[in-house]
Amino acid sequence: MDVLQSSGLPRDHIAYADLIQLCIKRNAAAEGRRIHRHLSAAGGGGSPASLFLCNLLLGMYTKLGLSSEARQLFEEMRDRNVISFTTMIAAADGEFLALSLLVRMIRANVRPNMYTYSSVLQFCSDLRLLKTVHCPAVKAGLESDVFVRSSLVDGYFKCGDGDSGRAVFAEMPTTDMVVWNSLIGGLAQAGDAAASLALFGEMRRAGFGPSTATLTSLLRACTSVAMLETGRQVHGQAAKSSSDLILHNALLDMYCKCGELAEAETIFNTMVSRDVISWSTMIAGLAQNGRCRDALVVFEEMQLTGFKPNHITLVGVLFACSHARLVQQGRELFLTMEKTFGIRPAREHHGCMVDLLGRAGQLKEAMKFIMEMDCEPDTIIWKSLLAACRVHRDAGMAAAVAREILRLDPDDKGAYILLSNAYAGSNQWGDAEEVRRAMKERRVTKEPGCSWIEVGKKTHFFIAGDKSHPQSEVIERELERLIRRIGGEGYVPETAFVLQDVEREQKEELLKYHSEKLAIAFGLMNSIEGKPVRVMKNLRICGDCHTFAKMVSKAVGQRIIVRDPVRFHHFVGGECSCGDYW
Ligand code: ZN
Ligand code: ZN
């Protein structure tokens, strides 16, 4: 208010400005429109006479999400300045609009400022556009501005041109925390955790203290590809720096997602303070790593310490019940969660229940549960029932469920594959073939199984039957040696898991080179004494690879960990933590 008065604006402008701010704060669109109409009438029709008030109205419309009204006012305005253009650019709904506004602005001789450029840069999702905007920003002498810089660095990384991003960074006359963070975050998001970690070291040497935001984004990068060794190094840095809760939660999550529960538990037990996220992460981490009963103990502890679970915590607890086959306990929690914790079961909780019943082989109950749900079942819920049908060999129900899924999403690859698997599993080869034909007609292709493993600070990727790895021949020889070795101990490939109806030898050939087997063989070739072989996979592990991993863990006396999209398998001495139930 004082600022406005001293800016020499007329008194009634100030009153209107207050009213407009109030409309924004109260989300009052109708009142905002009334003020606009009133001002227009006072200005003799058309748009309000004052540019200052017009800009405020523009800001109000964009903040309230009324973009067509903002645009109409913008077009009617007699005069437009850098604020008018920048407001519109920041609220643009796509790169085309943002850029055409920038062009219009330059043509109208209105000079863009650093906010204009950093807003435009948010929209540049392809490299050509980004370079187009980069150029005038340099000409305007704004390139050295820290906002523009960090948007440029961000932009180049998002477009996949890390080299240009680094170049913009390197040319900087002065470095700034914001830009360091952009660059480190950019590298981390691009999956280059090692490079971002190296840069982080440089940042420290340049005299910048570690920011928890940077460390957290580094940890998230390590978590997403499960780069344990790199994550450990970040942990080393983090330990020295702070007891920040968000950072510690990220560390906890990283260790859980890498299957290193002992370390996760150490972090959890030594945390100075915990919030509901810490508890939920620990519970879900234990459950996904097959320590379901421990997860339930932590859940009890959480309640004893006076923490209230949220809806994510309960998803983890139900997951634990489901994977530990604690049907009764899970059902009770589900039925009482609203009364006890004030959390109404959402779709995810319903999904857990379907999974719980399905895993326990209570397929009819699971189906009945879905039919009686008060929310529409989605494809995820149907799919978990479909997987249960496959494990418990109920081809009839599987067909019905898959049809439901395909009704909701006719292009769902998973439904075709699961349906086809269900038929194949019960030797209905004709039906399986028909599903495959339908799949071909709709041009649905199966997502290839891909496994990856971190060896020597590098992540190595394997796809079934793919020979692109430089050592592929050696790896295949090692794999065959392993298969022969466990063959002597009774390993027989489980062909029912293969999709196609092919001759027995061919089936075995296909199974032999599943990506997780290649990754395990490669991991064993490069294993370090006392450290487990840790493999990640994009799809569920198949039954045959599961048996293979169990027998190999015993034969070579090595711990093998396989993470699939939902859970971990810890193979030790011929046994798996999942108890062969996944
Ligand atoms: Zn397999
Ligand atoms: Zn397992």
Coordinates of C-alpha atoms and ligand atoms in Angstrom, one line a residue:
M1 CA 0.0 0.0 0.0
D2 CA 2.7 2.4 1.0
V3 CA 4.8 1.4 -1.9
L4 CA 1.9 2.2 -4.3
Q5 CA 1.2 5.5 -2.7
S6 CA 4.7 6.7 -3.0
S7 CA 4.8 5.5 -6.6
G8 CA 2.5 8.4 -7.5
L9 CA -0.5 6.4 -8.6
P10 CA -3.9 8.0 -8.3
R11 CA -5.8 7.0 -5.1
D12 CA -8.6 5.1 -6.8
H13 CA -6.0 3.0 -8.6
I14 CA -4.6 1.9 -5.3
A15 CA -8.1 0.9 -4.1
Y16 CA -8.7 -1.1 -7.2
A17 CA -5.3 -2.8 -6.9
D18 CA -6.3 -3.9 -3.4
L19 CA -9.6 -5.2 -4.6
I20 CA -7.9 -7.2 -7.5
Q21 CA -5.4 -8.7 -5.1
L22 CA -8.2 -9.7 -2.8
C23 CA -10.0 -11.5 -5.7
I24 CA -6.8 -13.4 -6.4
K25 CA -6.4 -14.4 -2.8
R26 CA -10.0 -15.4 -2.4
N27 CA -10.2 -17.1 -5.8
A28 CA -13.2 -14.9 -6.6
A29 CA -13.6 -15.0 -10.4
A30 CA -17.1 -13.5 -10.5
E31 CA -16.1 -10.5 -8.4
G32 CA -12.9 -10.0 -10.4
R33 CA -14.9 -9.9 -13.6
R34 CA -17.2 -7.3 -12.1
I35 CA -14.3 -5.1 -11.3
H36 CA -13.0 -5.5 -14.8
R37 CA -16.4 -4.5 -16.2
H38 CA -16.6 -1.5 -13.9
L39 CA -13.2 -0.3 -14.9
S40 CA -13.9 -0.7 -18.6
A41 CA -17.1 1.3 -18.3
A42 CA -15.2 4.1 -16.5
G43 CA -12.7 4.1 -19.2
G44 CA -15.3 4.8 -21.8
G45 CA -15.7 1.1 -23.0
G46 CA -13.1 -1.1 -24.4
S47 CA -10.3 -1.9 -21.9
P48 CA -9.5 0.1 -18.8
A49 CA -7.5 3.2 -19.5
S50 CA -4.7 2.5 -17.1
L51 CA -1.9 0.1 -18.1
F52 CA -1.1 -0.5 -14.5
L53 CA -4.7 -1.8 -13.8
C54 CA -4.8 -3.8 -17.0
N55 CA -1.6 -5.6 -16.0
L56 CA -3.1 -6.4 -12.6
L57 CA -6.2 -7.7 -14.3
L58 CA -4.1 -9.8 -16.6
G59 CA -2.3 -11.3 -13.6
M60 CA -5.6 -12.0 -11.9
Y61 CA -7.0 -13.8 -14.8
T62 CA -3.9 -15.9 -15.4
K63 CA -3.6 -16.8 -11.7
L64 CA -7.2 -17.8 -11.6
G65 CA -6.7 -20.0 -14.6
L66 CA -9.0 -17.9 -16.8
S67 CA -6.7 -17.9 -19.8
S68 CA -9.2 -17.0 -22.5
E69 CA -10.3 -14.0 -20.6
A70 CA -6.7 -13.0 -20.1
R71 CA -6.1 -13.3 -23.8
Q72 CA -9.2 -11.2 -24.7
L73 CA -8.2 -8.4 -22.3
F74 CA -4.6 -8.6 -23.7
E75 CA -5.8 -8.1 -27.2
E76 CA -8.1 -5.2 -26.3
M77 CA -5.4 -3.3 -24.4
R78 CA -4.4 0.0 -26.0
D79 CA -0.9 -0.2 -24.7
R80 CA 1.3 -3.1 -23.6
N81 CA 4.6 -3.1 -21.7
V82 CA 7.1 -5.8 -20.6
I83 CA 4.9 -6.8 -17.7
S84 CA 1.9 -7.4 -19.9
F85 CA 3.9 -9.6 -22.3
T86 CA 5.8 -11.5 -19.6
T87 CA 2.5 -12.2 -17.7
M88 CA 1.0 -13.7 -20.9
I89 CA 4.2 -15.6 -21.7
A90 CA 4.4 -17.2 -18.3
A91 CA 0.8 -18.3 -18.5
A92 CA 1.0 -19.5 -22.1
D93 CA -0.2 -23.1 -22.7
G94 CA 2.5 -24.1 -25.1
E95 CA 5.8 -23.2 -26.7
F96 CA 4.1 -21.9 -29.9
L97 CA 2.1 -19.3 -28.0
A98 CA 5.0 -18.3 -25.8
L99 CA 7.3 -17.8 -28.7
S100 CA 4.8 -15.9 -30.9
L101 CA 4.3 -13.6 -28.0
L102 CA 8.0 -13.1 -27.7
V103 CA 8.2 -12.3 -31.4
R104 CA 5.3 -9.9 -31.2
M105 CA 6.9 -8.2 -28.2
I106 CA 10.2 -7.6 -30.0
R107 CA 8.3 -6.3 -33.1
A108 CA 6.4 -3.9 -30.9
N109 CA 9.7 -2.6 -29.6
V110 CA 9.1 -3.8 -26.1
R111 CA 12.4 -5.0 -24.6
P112 CA 12.2 -8.4 -22.9
N113 CA 13.8 -8.6 -19.5
M114 CA 15.3 -11.6 -17.7
Y115 CA 12.0 -12.8 -16.4
T116 CA 10.6 -12.8 -20.0
Y117 CA 13.5 -15.0 -21.2
S118 CA 13.4 -17.4 -18.3
S119 CA 9.7 -17.8 -18.8
V120 CA 10.1 -18.4 -22.5
L121 CA 12.9 -20.9 -21.9
Q122 CA 10.6 -23.1 -19.8
F123 CA 8.7 -23.8 -22.9
C124 CA 11.6 -24.7 -25.2
S125 CA 11.3 -28.5 -25.3
D126 CA 13.2 -28.9 -28.5
L127 CA 16.7 -27.9 -29.3
R128 CA 16.0 -25.8 -32.3
L129 CA 13.6 -23.6 -30.4
L130 CA 16.0 -23.3 -27.5
K131 CA 18.8 -22.1 -29.8
T132 CA 16.3 -19.6 -31.4
V133 CA 15.6 -18.1 -28.0
H134 CA 19.2 -18.3 -26.7
C135 CA 20.3 -16.0 -29.5
P136 CA 18.2 -12.9 -28.8
A137 CA 18.9 -13.3 -25.1
V138 CA 22.6 -13.0 -25.8
K139 CA 22.0 -10.0 -28.0
A140 CA 20.0 -8.3 -25.3
G141 CA 22.9 -8.8 -22.9
L142 CA 20.8 -10.9 -20.6
E143 CA 22.7 -14.1 -21.0
S144 CA 24.7 -13.5 -17.9
D145 CA 21.7 -13.1 -15.8
V146 CA 21.4 -15.9 -13.3
F147 CA 17.8 -16.7 -14.0
V148 CA 18.3 -16.8 -17.8
R149 CA 21.5 -18.9 -17.4
S150 CA 20.0 -21.5 -15.2
S151 CA 16.9 -21.7 -17.5
L152 CA 19.3 -22.2 -20.4
V153 CA 21.2 -24.9 -18.6
D154 CA 18.0 -26.6 -17.6
G155 CA 16.6 -26.3 -21.1
Y156 CA 19.6 -27.8 -22.8
F157 CA 19.5 -30.8 -20.4
K158 CA 15.8 -31.3 -21.0
C159 CA 16.4 -31.3 -24.7
G160 CA 19.1 -33.9 -24.3
D161 CA 22.0 -31.6 -25.3
G162 CA 24.1 -31.8 -22.1
D163 CA 27.2 -30.5 -23.9
S164 CA 25.6 -27.1 -24.7
G165 CA 24.2 -27.0 -21.2
R166 CA 27.7 -27.5 -19.8
A167 CA 29.1 -24.9 -22.3
V168 CA 26.6 -22.3 -21.2
F169 CA 27.7 -23.1 -17.7
A170 CA 31.4 -22.9 -18.5
E171 CA 31.1 -19.5 -20.1
M172 CA 29.6 -17.9 -17.0
P173 CA 31.5 -14.9 -15.8
T174 CA 30.4 -15.5 -12.2
T175 CA 29.0 -18.7 -10.9
D176 CA 26.0 -18.9 -8.6
M177 CA 24.5 -21.5 -6.4
V178 CA 21.3 -21.5 -8.5
V179 CA 23.2 -22.4 -11.7
W180 CA 25.4 -25.0 -10.1
N181 CA 22.1 -26.6 -8.9
S182 CA 20.6 -26.5 -12.3
L183 CA 23.6 -28.2 -13.9
I184 CA 24.0 -30.9 -11.2
G185 CA 20.2 -31.5 -11.2
G186 CA 20.2 -31.6 -15.1
L187 CA 23.0 -34.2 -15.1
A188 CA 21.3 -36.2 -12.4
Q189 CA 18.0 -36.2 -14.3
A190 CA 19.7 -37.2 -17.5
G191 CA 20.7 -40.3 -15.6
D192 CA 24.4 -39.3 -15.5
A193 CA 24.7 -39.7 -11.7
A194 CA 28.5 -40.1 -12.0
A195 CA 29.0 -36.8 -13.9
S196 CA 26.7 -34.9 -11.6
L197 CA 28.6 -36.3 -8.6
A198 CA 31.9 -35.2 -10.1
L199 CA 30.5 -31.7 -10.7
F200 CA 29.3 -31.7 -7.2
G201 CA 32.8 -32.2 -6.0
E202 CA 33.9 -29.3 -8.2
M203 CA 31.2 -27.1 -6.7
R204 CA 32.5 -27.9 -3.2
R205 CA 36.1 -27.0 -4.3
A206 CA 34.8 -23.8 -5.8
G207 CA 33.8 -22.9 -2.3
F208 CA 30.1 -23.5 -2.4
G209 CA 28.6 -25.4 0.6
P210 CA 26.5 -28.4 -0.2
S211 CA 22.9 -27.5 -0.5
T212 CA 20.4 -30.1 0.7
A213 CA 18.4 -29.5 -2.5
T214 CA 21.4 -30.5 -4.6
L215 CA 22.2 -33.6 -2.5
T216 CA 18.5 -34.6 -2.6
S217 CA 18.4 -34.4 -6.4
L218 CA 21.6 -36.4 -6.7
L219 CA 20.1 -39.1 -4.4
R220 CA 16.9 -39.2 -6.4
A221 CA 19.0 -39.8 -9.6
C222 CA 20.9 -42.6 -7.9
T223 CA 17.6 -44.1 -6.7
S224 CA 15.9 -44.1 -10.1
V225 CA 18.6 -46.3 -11.6
A226 CA 19.5 -47.9 -8.3
M227 CA 23.2 -46.8 -8.4
L228 CA 24.1 -47.9 -5.0
E229 CA 27.8 -47.1 -5.1
T230 CA 27.2 -43.5 -6.3
G231 CA 24.5 -43.1 -3.8
R232 CA 26.9 -44.2 -1.0
Q233 CA 29.3 -41.4 -2.1
V234 CA 26.5 -38.8 -1.9
H235 CA 25.7 -40.2 1.5
G236 CA 29.3 -39.6 2.5
Q237 CA 28.9 -36.0 1.5
A238 CA 25.5 -35.7 3.1
A239 CA 26.6 -37.1 6.4
K240 CA 29.1 -34.3 6.9
S241 CA 26.6 -31.7 6.1
S242 CA 23.3 -31.9 7.8
S243 CA 20.5 -33.6 9.6
D244 CA 18.0 -32.3 7.0
L245 CA 14.8 -34.4 7.1
I246 CA 14.1 -34.3 3.4
L247 CA 17.7 -35.3 2.6
H248 CA 17.5 -38.2 5.1
N249 CA 14.3 -39.4 3.7
A250 CA 15.9 -39.4 0.2
L251 CA 18.8 -41.4 1.6
L252 CA 16.4 -43.9 3.2
D253 CA 14.5 -44.2 0.0
M254 CA 17.7 -44.8 -2.0
Y255 CA 18.9 -47.6 0.3
C256 CA 15.5 -49.2 0.2
K257 CA 15.2 -49.0 -3.6
C258 CA 18.7 -50.5 -3.9
G259 CA 17.7 -53.4 -1.6
E260 CA 20.2 -52.5 1.1
L261 CA 18.0 -52.8 4.0
A262 CA 20.6 -53.0 6.7
E263 CA 21.9 -49.5 5.7
A264 CA 18.3 -48.2 5.4
E265 CA 17.6 -49.4 8.9
T266 CA 20.7 -47.7 10.2
I267 CA 19.6 -44.4 8.7
F268 CA 16.1 -44.9 10.0
N269 CA 17.2 -45.7 13.5
T270 CA 19.6 -42.8 13.8
M271 CA 17.4 -40.1 12.3
V272 CA 17.2 -37.2 14.6
S273 CA 13.6 -36.6 13.6
R274 CA 11.2 -38.6 11.5
D275 CA 8.0 -37.6 9.7
V276 CA 5.2 -39.7 8.2
I277 CA 7.3 -40.0 5.0
S278 CA 10.2 -41.6 6.8
W279 CA 7.9 -44.2 8.4
S280 CA 6.1 -44.9 5.2
T281 CA 9.4 -45.3 3.3
M282 CA 10.7 -47.7 5.9
I283 CA 7.5 -49.8 5.9
A284 CA 7.2 -50.0 2.1
G285 CA 11.0 -50.7 1.9
L286 CA 10.8 -53.7 4.3
A287 CA 7.7 -55.0 2.6
Q288 CA 9.1 -54.8 -1.0
N289 CA 12.2 -56.6 0.2
G290 CA 10.2 -59.5 1.5
R291 CA 10.5 -58.6 5.2
C292 CA 6.7 -58.1 5.5
R293 CA 6.4 -59.1 9.1
D294 CA 9.1 -56.6 10.1
A295 CA 7.2 -54.0 8.1
L296 CA 4.2 -54.6 10.2
V297 CA 6.3 -54.3 13.4
V298 CA 7.5 -50.9 12.2
F299 CA 3.9 -49.9 11.6
E300 CA 3.0 -50.8 15.2
E301 CA 6.0 -48.9 16.4
M302 CA 4.9 -45.9 14.4
Q303 CA 1.5 -45.9 16.0
L304 CA 3.0 -46.3 19.5
T305 CA 5.3 -43.3 18.9
G306 CA 2.1 -41.3 18.2
F307 CA 2.5 -40.9 14.4
K308 CA -0.7 -41.0 12.4
P309 CA -0.3 -43.0 9.2
N310 CA -1.4 -41.4 5.9
H311 CA -2.9 -43.0 2.9
I312 CA 0.6 -44.0 1.5
T313 CA 1.6 -45.6 4.8
L314 CA -1.5 -47.8 4.6
V315 CA -0.8 -48.8 1.0
G316 CA 2.6 -50.1 2.3
V317 CA 1.0 -51.9 5.2
L318 CA -1.6 -53.6 2.9
F319 CA 1.2 -54.5 0.5
A320 CA 3.0 -56.2 3.4
C321 CA -0.1 -58.1 4.4
S322 CA -0.6 -59.2 0.8
H323 CA 2.9 -60.4 0.2
A324 CA 3.1 -62.2 3.6
R325 CA -0.3 -63.8 2.8
L326 CA -1.8 -62.3 5.9
V327 CA -5.3 -62.3 4.4
Q328 CA -7.2 -61.9 7.6
Q329 CA -5.0 -59.1 9.0
G330 CA -5.1 -57.2 5.7
R331 CA -8.9 -57.5 5.4
E332 CA -9.3 -56.2 9.0
L333 CA -7.1 -53.2 8.4
F334 CA -9.0 -52.4 5.2
L335 CA -12.4 -52.6 6.9
T336 CA -11.3 -50.5 9.9
M337 CA -9.0 -48.0 8.4
E338 CA -11.6 -45.3 8.0
K339 CA -12.8 -45.7 11.6
T340 CA -9.3 -46.0 13.1
F341 CA -7.3 -43.6 11.1
G342 CA -9.9 -41.5 9.3
I343 CA -8.7 -42.5 5.9
R344 CA -11.3 -43.6 3.4
P345 CA -10.0 -46.5 1.3
A346 CA -9.0 -45.1 -2.1
R347 CA -8.5 -46.9 -5.3
E348 CA -4.9 -48.0 -4.4
H349 CA -6.1 -49.6 -1.2
H350 CA -8.8 -51.5 -3.1
G351 CA -6.1 -52.6 -5.5
C352 CA -4.0 -54.0 -2.5
M353 CA -7.1 -55.9 -1.4
V354 CA -7.6 -57.5 -4.8
D355 CA -3.9 -58.4 -4.8
L356 CA -4.2 -59.8 -1.3
L357 CA -7.1 -62.1 -2.2
G358 CA -5.6 -63.0 -5.6
R359 CA -2.2 -64.0 -4.2
A360 CA -3.9 -66.1 -1.6
G361 CA -5.7 -67.9 -4.4
Q362 CA -9.1 -66.6 -3.4
L363 CA -9.9 -65.6 -7.0
K364 CA -13.6 -65.7 -6.7
E365 CA -13.5 -63.5 -3.6
A366 CA -11.3 -61.1 -5.4
M367 CA -13.7 -60.9 -8.3
K368 CA -16.6 -60.4 -5.9
F369 CA -14.6 -57.7 -4.2
I370 CA -14.1 -55.8 -7.4
M371 CA -17.8 -56.1 -8.3
E372 CA -18.8 -54.6 -5.0
M373 CA -16.2 -51.8 -4.9
D374 CA -17.7 -48.3 -4.7
C375 CA -15.2 -47.0 -7.2
E376 CA -14.8 -48.0 -10.8
P377 CA -12.0 -50.6 -11.1
D378 CA -9.1 -49.4 -13.3
T379 CA -6.8 -51.5 -15.4
I380 CA -4.2 -51.7 -12.6
I381 CA -6.8 -53.5 -10.3
W382 CA -7.9 -55.8 -13.1
K383 CA -4.2 -56.6 -14.0
S384 CA -3.4 -57.7 -10.5
L385 CA -6.3 -60.1 -10.6
L386 CA -5.1 -61.3 -14.0
A387 CA -1.6 -62.0 -12.6
A388 CA -3.2 -64.0 -9.8
C389 CA -5.3 -66.0 -12.3
R390 CA -2.0 -66.8 -14.1
V391 CA -0.2 -67.9 -11.0
H392 CA -3.1 -70.0 -9.8
R393 CA -3.7 -71.3 -13.4
D394 CA -7.3 -70.2 -13.8
A395 CA -7.5 -69.6 -17.6
G396 CA -11.2 -69.1 -17.6
M397 CA -11.2 -66.2 -15.2
A398 CA -8.1 -64.8 -16.8
A399 CA -9.8 -64.5 -20.1
A400 CA -12.7 -62.7 -18.6
V401 CA -10.5 -60.3 -16.7
A402 CA -8.3 -59.6 -19.7
R403 CA -11.4 -58.8 -21.8
E404 CA -12.3 -56.2 -19.1
I405 CA -8.9 -54.7 -19.4
L406 CA -9.1 -54.5 -23.1
R407 CA -12.5 -52.9 -22.9
L408 CA -11.0 -50.1 -20.8
D409 CA -7.8 -49.9 -22.9
P410 CA -7.9 -51.7 -26.2
D411 CA -4.2 -51.0 -26.7
D412 CA -3.0 -52.5 -23.4
K413 CA 0.1 -54.6 -24.2
G414 CA 0.1 -56.1 -20.7
A415 CA -3.4 -57.5 -21.1
Y416 CA -2.7 -59.2 -24.3
I417 CA 0.5 -60.7 -23.0
L418 CA -1.0 -61.8 -19.7
L419 CA -4.0 -63.3 -21.5
S420 CA -1.8 -65.1 -23.9
N421 CA 0.4 -66.3 -21.0
A422 CA -2.6 -67.5 -19.2
Y423 CA -3.7 -69.6 -22.2
A424 CA -0.2 -70.8 -22.8
G425 CA 0.3 -71.7 -19.1
S426 CA -2.7 -74.1 -19.4
N427 CA -1.6 -75.4 -22.8
Q428 CA -4.5 -73.7 -24.7
W429 CA -2.2 -73.0 -27.6
G430 CA -5.0 -72.2 -30.0
D431 CA -6.4 -69.4 -27.8
A432 CA -3.0 -68.1 -27.1
E433 CA -2.3 -67.9 -30.8
E434 CA -5.6 -66.0 -31.4
V435 CA -4.6 -63.4 -28.8
R436 CA -1.3 -63.0 -30.5
R437 CA -3.1 -62.5 -33.8
A438 CA -5.3 -59.8 -32.3
M439 CA -2.2 -58.1 -30.9
K440 CA -0.6 -58.1 -34.3
E441 CA -3.7 -56.6 -36.0
R442 CA -3.7 -53.8 -33.5
R443 CA 0.0 -53.4 -33.9
V444 CA 0.6 -53.9 -30.2
T445 CA 4.1 -54.9 -29.5
K446 CA 5.5 -56.5 -26.4
E447 CA 7.8 -54.3 -24.3
P448 CA 11.1 -56.1 -24.4
G449 CA 12.5 -57.3 -21.1
C450 CA 15.5 -55.2 -20.1
S451 CA 17.8 -55.7 -17.1
W452 CA 20.6 -53.6 -16.0
I453 CA 23.5 -53.8 -13.5
E454 CA 26.0 -51.3 -12.1
V455 CA 29.6 -52.6 -12.6
G456 CA 32.6 -50.3 -12.2
K457 CA 30.6 -47.1 -11.9
K458 CA 28.9 -47.9 -15.2
T459 CA 25.4 -49.2 -15.8
H460 CA 25.3 -52.1 -18.3
F461 CA 22.0 -52.9 -20.0
F462 CA 20.9 -56.3 -21.3
I463 CA 17.9 -57.1 -23.6
A464 CA 16.9 -60.7 -24.3
G465 CA 18.9 -62.2 -27.1
D466 CA 20.6 -58.9 -27.7
K467 CA 24.3 -59.1 -28.6
S468 CA 25.2 -55.5 -28.4
H469 CA 27.2 -55.7 -25.2
P470 CA 31.0 -55.7 -26.2
Q471 CA 31.5 -58.8 -24.1
S472 CA 28.3 -60.6 -25.2
E473 CA 30.1 -63.8 -26.4
V474 CA 32.0 -64.2 -23.1
I475 CA 28.8 -63.5 -21.2
E476 CA 26.8 -66.1 -23.1
R477 CA 29.5 -68.7 -22.5
E478 CA 29.5 -68.0 -18.8
L479 CA 25.7 -68.2 -18.8
E480 CA 25.8 -71.6 -20.5
R481 CA 28.4 -72.8 -18.1
L482 CA 26.2 -71.7 -15.2
I483 CA 23.2 -73.5 -16.7
R484 CA 25.2 -76.7 -17.2
R485 CA 26.4 -76.5 -13.6
I486 CA 23.0 -76.2 -12.1
G487 CA 21.6 -78.7 -14.6
G488 CA 23.8 -81.2 -12.8
E489 CA 21.8 -80.3 -9.7
G490 CA 18.5 -80.9 -11.3
Y491 CA 17.7 -77.6 -13.0
V492 CA 15.1 -78.0 -15.8
P493 CA 13.9 -75.0 -17.7
E494 CA 10.3 -74.2 -16.9
T495 CA 8.8 -73.8 -20.3
A496 CA 5.3 -73.0 -19.3
F497 CA 6.3 -69.4 -18.8
V498 CA 7.2 -68.9 -22.4
L499 CA 4.7 -67.2 -24.5
Q500 CA 5.0 -69.1 -27.7
D501 CA 4.0 -72.6 -28.7
V502 CA 7.4 -73.7 -30.0
E503 CA 9.4 -76.9 -29.9
R504 CA 10.9 -77.8 -26.7
E505 CA 14.5 -77.0 -27.7
Q506 CA 13.5 -73.6 -29.1
K507 CA 11.7 -72.8 -25.9
E508 CA 14.8 -73.6 -23.9
E509 CA 16.8 -71.4 -26.3
L510 CA 14.5 -68.5 -25.7
L511 CA 14.6 -68.8 -21.9
K512 CA 18.3 -69.2 -21.9
Y513 CA 18.9 -65.6 -22.9
H514 CA 16.4 -63.7 -20.8
S515 CA 17.9 -60.4 -19.9
E516 CA 18.1 -61.0 -16.2
K517 CA 20.1 -64.2 -16.8
L518 CA 22.6 -62.3 -19.0
A519 CA 22.8 -59.6 -16.3
I520 CA 23.3 -62.2 -13.5
A521 CA 26.0 -64.0 -15.5
F522 CA 27.8 -60.6 -16.2
G523 CA 27.4 -59.6 -12.5
L524 CA 29.0 -62.9 -11.4
M525 CA 31.9 -62.4 -13.8
N526 CA 32.6 -59.1 -12.2
S527 CA 31.6 -59.7 -8.6
I528 CA 33.5 -58.5 -5.7
E529 CA 34.1 -60.7 -2.7
G530 CA 31.3 -60.4 -0.2
K531 CA 29.1 -58.0 -2.3
P532 CA 25.8 -59.2 -3.8
V533 CA 25.1 -59.2 -7.5
R534 CA 22.4 -56.6 -7.9
V535 CA 20.2 -56.6 -11.0
M536 CA 17.3 -54.3 -12.0
K537 CA 14.6 -55.4 -14.4
N538 CA 11.8 -53.5 -16.1
L539 CA 9.3 -56.4 -16.1
R540 CA 8.4 -59.1 -13.6
I541 CA 10.9 -61.8 -13.3
C542 CA 9.7 -65.0 -15.0
G543 CA 9.4 -68.3 -13.1
D544 CA 12.3 -69.9 -14.9
C545 CA 14.7 -67.1 -14.3
H546 CA 13.5 -67.2 -10.6
T547 CA 14.5 -70.9 -10.3
F548 CA 17.7 -70.2 -12.2
A549 CA 18.7 -67.4 -9.8
K550 CA 17.9 -69.5 -6.7
M551 CA 20.0 -72.4 -7.9
V552 CA 22.9 -70.3 -9.0
S553 CA 22.9 -68.4 -5.7
K554 CA 23.5 -71.8 -4.0
A555 CA 25.9 -73.3 -6.6
V556 CA 28.3 -70.3 -6.5
G557 CA 27.6 -69.2 -3.0
Q558 CA 26.7 -65.6 -4.0
R559 CA 23.9 -63.4 -2.9
I560 CA 21.9 -62.2 -5.9
I561 CA 19.3 -59.4 -5.7
V562 CA 16.8 -58.8 -8.5
R563 CA 14.5 -55.8 -8.4
D564 CA 11.5 -55.8 -10.6
P565 CA 8.9 -52.9 -10.9
V566 CA 7.2 -53.9 -7.7
R567 CA 9.5 -55.8 -5.4
F568 CA 12.8 -57.4 -4.6
H569 CA 14.0 -60.9 -4.8
H570 CA 16.9 -61.7 -2.5
F571 CA 18.4 -65.0 -3.5
V572 CA 20.6 -66.7 -0.9
G573 CA 21.7 -70.3 -0.7
G574 CA 19.0 -71.6 -3.1
E575 CA 16.1 -69.7 -1.4
C576 CA 14.4 -66.5 -2.3
S577 CA 13.0 -63.9 0.2
C578 CA 9.7 -63.9 -1.7
G579 CA 9.1 -67.5 -0.7
D580 CA 8.4 -68.2 -4.4
Y581 CA 5.3 -66.1 -4.1
W582 CA 5.2 -62.9 -6.2
Ligands
ZN1 ZN 13.1 -65.0 -17.5
ZN2 ZN 11.6 -64.3 -5.4

